[in-house]
Coordinates of C-alpha atoms and ligand atoms in Angstrom, one line a residue:
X1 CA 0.0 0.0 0.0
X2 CA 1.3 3.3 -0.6
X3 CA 0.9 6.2 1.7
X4 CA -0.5 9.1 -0.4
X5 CA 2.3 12.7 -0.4
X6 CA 1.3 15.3 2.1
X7 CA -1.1 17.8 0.3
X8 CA -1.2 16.0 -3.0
X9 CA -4.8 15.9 -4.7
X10 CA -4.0 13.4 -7.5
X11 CA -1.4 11.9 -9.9
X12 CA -0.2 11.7 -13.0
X13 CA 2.9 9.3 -14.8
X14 CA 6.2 11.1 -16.0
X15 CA 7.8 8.7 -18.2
X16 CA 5.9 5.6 -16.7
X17 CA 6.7 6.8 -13.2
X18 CA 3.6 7.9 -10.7
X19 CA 4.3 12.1 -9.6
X20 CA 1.9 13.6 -7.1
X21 CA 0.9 16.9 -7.7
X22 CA -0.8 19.9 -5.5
X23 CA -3.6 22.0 -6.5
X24 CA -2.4 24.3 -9.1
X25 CA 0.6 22.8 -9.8
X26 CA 2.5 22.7 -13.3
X27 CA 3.6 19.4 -14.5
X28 CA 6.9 21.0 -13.9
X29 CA 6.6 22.3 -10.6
X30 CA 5.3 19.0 -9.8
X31 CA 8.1 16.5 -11.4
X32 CA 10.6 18.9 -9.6
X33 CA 9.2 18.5 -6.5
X34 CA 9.1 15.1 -6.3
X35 CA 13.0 15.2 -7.8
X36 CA 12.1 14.4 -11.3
X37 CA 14.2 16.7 -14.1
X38 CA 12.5 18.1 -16.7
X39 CA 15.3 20.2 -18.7
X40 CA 14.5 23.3 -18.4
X41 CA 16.1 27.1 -18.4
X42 CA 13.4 30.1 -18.5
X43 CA 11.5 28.1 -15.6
X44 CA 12.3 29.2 -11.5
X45 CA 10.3 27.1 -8.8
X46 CA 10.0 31.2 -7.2
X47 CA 8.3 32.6 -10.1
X48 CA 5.6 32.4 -12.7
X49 CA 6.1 30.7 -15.9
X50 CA 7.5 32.3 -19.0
X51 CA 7.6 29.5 -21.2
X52 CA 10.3 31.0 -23.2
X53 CA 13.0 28.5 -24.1
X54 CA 10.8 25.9 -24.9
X55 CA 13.4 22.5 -23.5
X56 CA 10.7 21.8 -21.3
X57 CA 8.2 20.7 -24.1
X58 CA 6.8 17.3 -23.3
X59 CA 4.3 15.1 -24.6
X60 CA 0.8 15.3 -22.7
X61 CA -1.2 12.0 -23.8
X62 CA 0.7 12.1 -26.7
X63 CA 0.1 16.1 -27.6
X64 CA 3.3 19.0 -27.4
X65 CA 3.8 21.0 -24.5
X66 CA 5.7 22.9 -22.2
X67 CA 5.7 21.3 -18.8
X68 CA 5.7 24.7 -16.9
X69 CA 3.2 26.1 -18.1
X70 CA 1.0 23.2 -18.6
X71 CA -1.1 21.8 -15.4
X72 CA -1.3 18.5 -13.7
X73 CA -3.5 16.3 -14.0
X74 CA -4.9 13.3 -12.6
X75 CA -3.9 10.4 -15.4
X76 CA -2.2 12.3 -17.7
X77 CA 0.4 10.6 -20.0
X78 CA 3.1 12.6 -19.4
X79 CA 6.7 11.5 -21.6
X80 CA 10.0 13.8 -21.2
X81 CA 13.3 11.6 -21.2
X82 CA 12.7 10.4 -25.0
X83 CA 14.8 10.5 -28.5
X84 CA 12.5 12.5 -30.3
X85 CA 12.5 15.4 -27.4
X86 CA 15.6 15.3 -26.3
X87 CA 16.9 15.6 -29.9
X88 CA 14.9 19.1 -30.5
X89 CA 16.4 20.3 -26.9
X90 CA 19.5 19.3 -28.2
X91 CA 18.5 21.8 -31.4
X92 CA 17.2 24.7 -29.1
X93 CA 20.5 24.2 -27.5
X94 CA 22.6 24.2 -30.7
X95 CA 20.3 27.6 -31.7
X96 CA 20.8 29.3 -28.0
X97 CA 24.6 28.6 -28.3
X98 CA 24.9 30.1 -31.9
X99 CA 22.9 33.4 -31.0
X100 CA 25.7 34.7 -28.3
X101 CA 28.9 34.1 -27.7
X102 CA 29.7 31.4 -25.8
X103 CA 33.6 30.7 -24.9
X104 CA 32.8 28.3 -21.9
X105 CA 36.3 28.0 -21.3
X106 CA 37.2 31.0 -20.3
X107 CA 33.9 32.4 -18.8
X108 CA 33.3 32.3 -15.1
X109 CA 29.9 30.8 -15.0
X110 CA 31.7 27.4 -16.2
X111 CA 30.5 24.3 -14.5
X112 CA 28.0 26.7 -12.7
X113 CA 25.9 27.5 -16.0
X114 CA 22.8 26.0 -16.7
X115 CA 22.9 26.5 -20.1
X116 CA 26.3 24.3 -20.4
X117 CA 25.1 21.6 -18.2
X118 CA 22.0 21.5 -19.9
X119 CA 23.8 21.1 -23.3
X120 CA 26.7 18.2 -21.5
X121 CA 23.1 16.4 -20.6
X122 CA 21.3 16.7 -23.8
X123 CA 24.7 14.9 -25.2
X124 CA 25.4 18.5 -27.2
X125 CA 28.9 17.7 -28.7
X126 CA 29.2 21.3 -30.9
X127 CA 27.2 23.9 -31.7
X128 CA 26.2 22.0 -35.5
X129 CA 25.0 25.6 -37.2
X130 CA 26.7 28.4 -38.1
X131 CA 27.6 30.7 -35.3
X132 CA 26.5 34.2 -35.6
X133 CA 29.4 35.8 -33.2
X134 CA 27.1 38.8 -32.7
X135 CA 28.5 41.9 -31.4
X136 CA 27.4 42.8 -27.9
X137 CA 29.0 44.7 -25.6
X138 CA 30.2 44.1 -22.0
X139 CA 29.3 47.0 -19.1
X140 CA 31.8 46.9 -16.2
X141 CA 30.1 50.3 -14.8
X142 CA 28.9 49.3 -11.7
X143 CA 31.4 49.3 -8.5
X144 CA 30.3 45.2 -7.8
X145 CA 28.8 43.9 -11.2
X146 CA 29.9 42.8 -14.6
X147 CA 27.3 42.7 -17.3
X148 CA 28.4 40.2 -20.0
X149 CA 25.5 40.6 -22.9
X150 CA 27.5 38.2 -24.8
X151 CA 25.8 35.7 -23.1
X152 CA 22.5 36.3 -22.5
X153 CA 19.9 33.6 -23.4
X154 CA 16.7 36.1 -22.9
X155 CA 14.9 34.0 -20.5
X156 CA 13.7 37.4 -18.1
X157 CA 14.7 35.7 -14.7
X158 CA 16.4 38.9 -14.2
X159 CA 13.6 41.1 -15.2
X160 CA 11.8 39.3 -13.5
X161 CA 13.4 38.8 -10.2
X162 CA 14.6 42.5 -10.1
X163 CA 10.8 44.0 -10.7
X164 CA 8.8 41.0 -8.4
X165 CA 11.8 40.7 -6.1
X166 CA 13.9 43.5 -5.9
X167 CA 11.3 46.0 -6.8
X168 CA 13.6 48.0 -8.5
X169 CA 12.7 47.5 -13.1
X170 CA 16.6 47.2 -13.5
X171 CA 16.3 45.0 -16.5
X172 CA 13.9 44.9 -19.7
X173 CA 14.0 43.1 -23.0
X174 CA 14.3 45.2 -25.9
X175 CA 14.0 44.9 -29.8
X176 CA 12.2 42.6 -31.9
X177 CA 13.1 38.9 -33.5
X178 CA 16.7 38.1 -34.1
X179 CA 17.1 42.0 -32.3
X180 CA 16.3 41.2 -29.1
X181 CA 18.1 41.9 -26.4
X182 CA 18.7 43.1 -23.1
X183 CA 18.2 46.1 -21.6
X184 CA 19.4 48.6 -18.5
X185 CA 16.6 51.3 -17.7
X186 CA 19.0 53.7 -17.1
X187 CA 19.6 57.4 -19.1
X188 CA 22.6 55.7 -20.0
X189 CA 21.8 52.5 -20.5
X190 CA 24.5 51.7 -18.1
X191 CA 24.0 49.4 -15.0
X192 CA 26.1 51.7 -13.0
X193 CA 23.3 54.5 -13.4
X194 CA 20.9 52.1 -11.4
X195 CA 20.4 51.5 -7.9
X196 CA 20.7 47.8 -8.6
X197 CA 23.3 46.1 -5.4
X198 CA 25.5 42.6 -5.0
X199 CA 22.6 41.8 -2.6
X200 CA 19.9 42.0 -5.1
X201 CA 18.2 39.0 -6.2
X202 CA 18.4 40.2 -9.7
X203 CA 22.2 39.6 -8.9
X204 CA 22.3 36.2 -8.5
X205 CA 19.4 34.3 -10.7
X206 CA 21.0 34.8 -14.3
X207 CA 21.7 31.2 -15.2
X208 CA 24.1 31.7 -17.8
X209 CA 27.4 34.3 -17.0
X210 CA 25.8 37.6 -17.9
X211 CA 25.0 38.7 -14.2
X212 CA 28.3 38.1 -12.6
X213 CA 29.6 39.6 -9.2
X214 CA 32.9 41.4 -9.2
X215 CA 36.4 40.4 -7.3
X216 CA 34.8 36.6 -7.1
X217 CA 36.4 35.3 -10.1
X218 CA 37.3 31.5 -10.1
X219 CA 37.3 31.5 -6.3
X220 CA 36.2 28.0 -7.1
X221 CA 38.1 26.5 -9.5
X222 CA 36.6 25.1 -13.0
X223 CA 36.3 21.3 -12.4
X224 CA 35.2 21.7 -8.9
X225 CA 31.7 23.7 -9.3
X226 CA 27.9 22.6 -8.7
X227 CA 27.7 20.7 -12.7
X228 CA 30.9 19.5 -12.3
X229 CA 30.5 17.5 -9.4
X230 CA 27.3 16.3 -10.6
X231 CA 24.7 16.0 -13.8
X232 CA 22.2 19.3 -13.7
X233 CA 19.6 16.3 -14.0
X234 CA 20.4 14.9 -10.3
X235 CA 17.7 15.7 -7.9
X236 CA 19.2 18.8 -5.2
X237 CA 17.3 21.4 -3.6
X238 CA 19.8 23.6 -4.1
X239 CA 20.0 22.8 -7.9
X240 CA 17.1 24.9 -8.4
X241 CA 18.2 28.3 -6.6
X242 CA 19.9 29.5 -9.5
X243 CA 22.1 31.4 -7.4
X244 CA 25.1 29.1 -7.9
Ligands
LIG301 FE1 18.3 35.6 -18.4 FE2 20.7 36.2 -17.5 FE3 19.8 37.2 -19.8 FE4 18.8 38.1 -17.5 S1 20.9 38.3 -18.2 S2 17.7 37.5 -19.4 S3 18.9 36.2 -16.3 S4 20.2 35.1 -19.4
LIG302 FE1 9.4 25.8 -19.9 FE2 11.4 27.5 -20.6 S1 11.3 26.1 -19.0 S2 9.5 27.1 -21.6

């Protein structure tokens, strides 16, 4: 007999295996909780969805969609760790990578990124299109941050955390299509014109190395961080803080 999990109102099966959910819970939300992965890099467990990035598309009895936004559902069908999915998150991947610039080897947010482990679990061996080296600047204005657009994947978790957290609008997303980009709302368009601070949340969610702080650099060596140690995919409450 098995005992039912504390506040749970039904289940549903994630790749054959039975996931409780909560009232209003995501099939995300609820596959995380119970310390299933669903690959994922616009989705927080302290926010609303964005359903941005689109590697969290599943199949729902057999129809398309993204597991953070979608709800749970007693009996649903719910397959993630397949061939067919994991090889279009492997393309989003490929597509993310080509868009900025990304040197992991030399960037700070190495074996901390989510991004990178994302594409070492997707088994992403090269970026397979042509990269578009775009040219974006880097803004070292601010007495404690570095802002490193050349790696920005657009998923908002800054905008986001700095306007519902921080209550500060330090961060927007600008432009349109292959244009868009992020944004500083300052006169300047400088972070150092903002009151944005090291203790922000805005600070620490970025999961790629946009948002990085200063005088920390490689304190931890590369080899010996968070995805190094272990696959993104290996259930860790602290996995999911983003502040790594
Ligand atoms: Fe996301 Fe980081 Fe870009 Fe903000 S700076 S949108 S957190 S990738
Ligand atoms: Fe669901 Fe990005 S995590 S769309």
């Amino acid at each position: 007999m098995t005992t039912a999990a504390p506040g749970a109102v039904g289940s549903f099966s994630l790749d054959g295996q039975d996931v409780p959910y909560q009232a209003g819970d995501t099939i995300m939300a609820a596959a995380t909780r119970a310390g299933h992965y669903i690959p994922h890099l616009c989705w927080h467990p302290d926010f609303a969805p964005h359903g941005s990035c689109r590697l969290c598309t599943v199949k729902v009895d057999g129809r398309a969609g993204a597991a953070c936004t979608v709800r749970a559902a007693t009996g649903q069908a719910v397959q993630s760790d397949t061939a067919e999915l994991n090889a279009q998150r492997k393309t989003l991947l490929q597509m993310l990578f080509v868009e900025g610039n990304h040197f992991c080897p030399s960037c700070e947010k190495s074996g901390n990124c989510r991004l990178q482990a994302t594409a070492y679990q997707m088994g992403m061996e090269g970026p397979h299109f042509e990269e578009f080296y775009p040219n974006r600047p880097v803004d070292a204005s601010h007495p404690d941050l570095l802002l490193d657009f050349n790696r920005c994947i657009l998923c908002e978790l800054c905008v986001r955390a700095s306007a519902l957290v921080d209550g500060k609008n330090v961060f927007a997303i600008g432009g349109h299509g292959i244009g868009t980009h992020l944004l500083v709302n300052s006169d300047s368009g400088q972070l150092g014109d903002t009151n944005m601070a090291l203790a922000d949340r805005a600070a620490s969610i970025c999961p790629v190395g946009v948002i990085l702080p200063k005088r920390r650099g490689f304190a931890i060596p590369i080899g010996q961080r968070q995805f190094d140690l272990a696959p993104i995919s290996q259930p860790a409450p602290t996995r999911e803080d983003g502040a790594s």
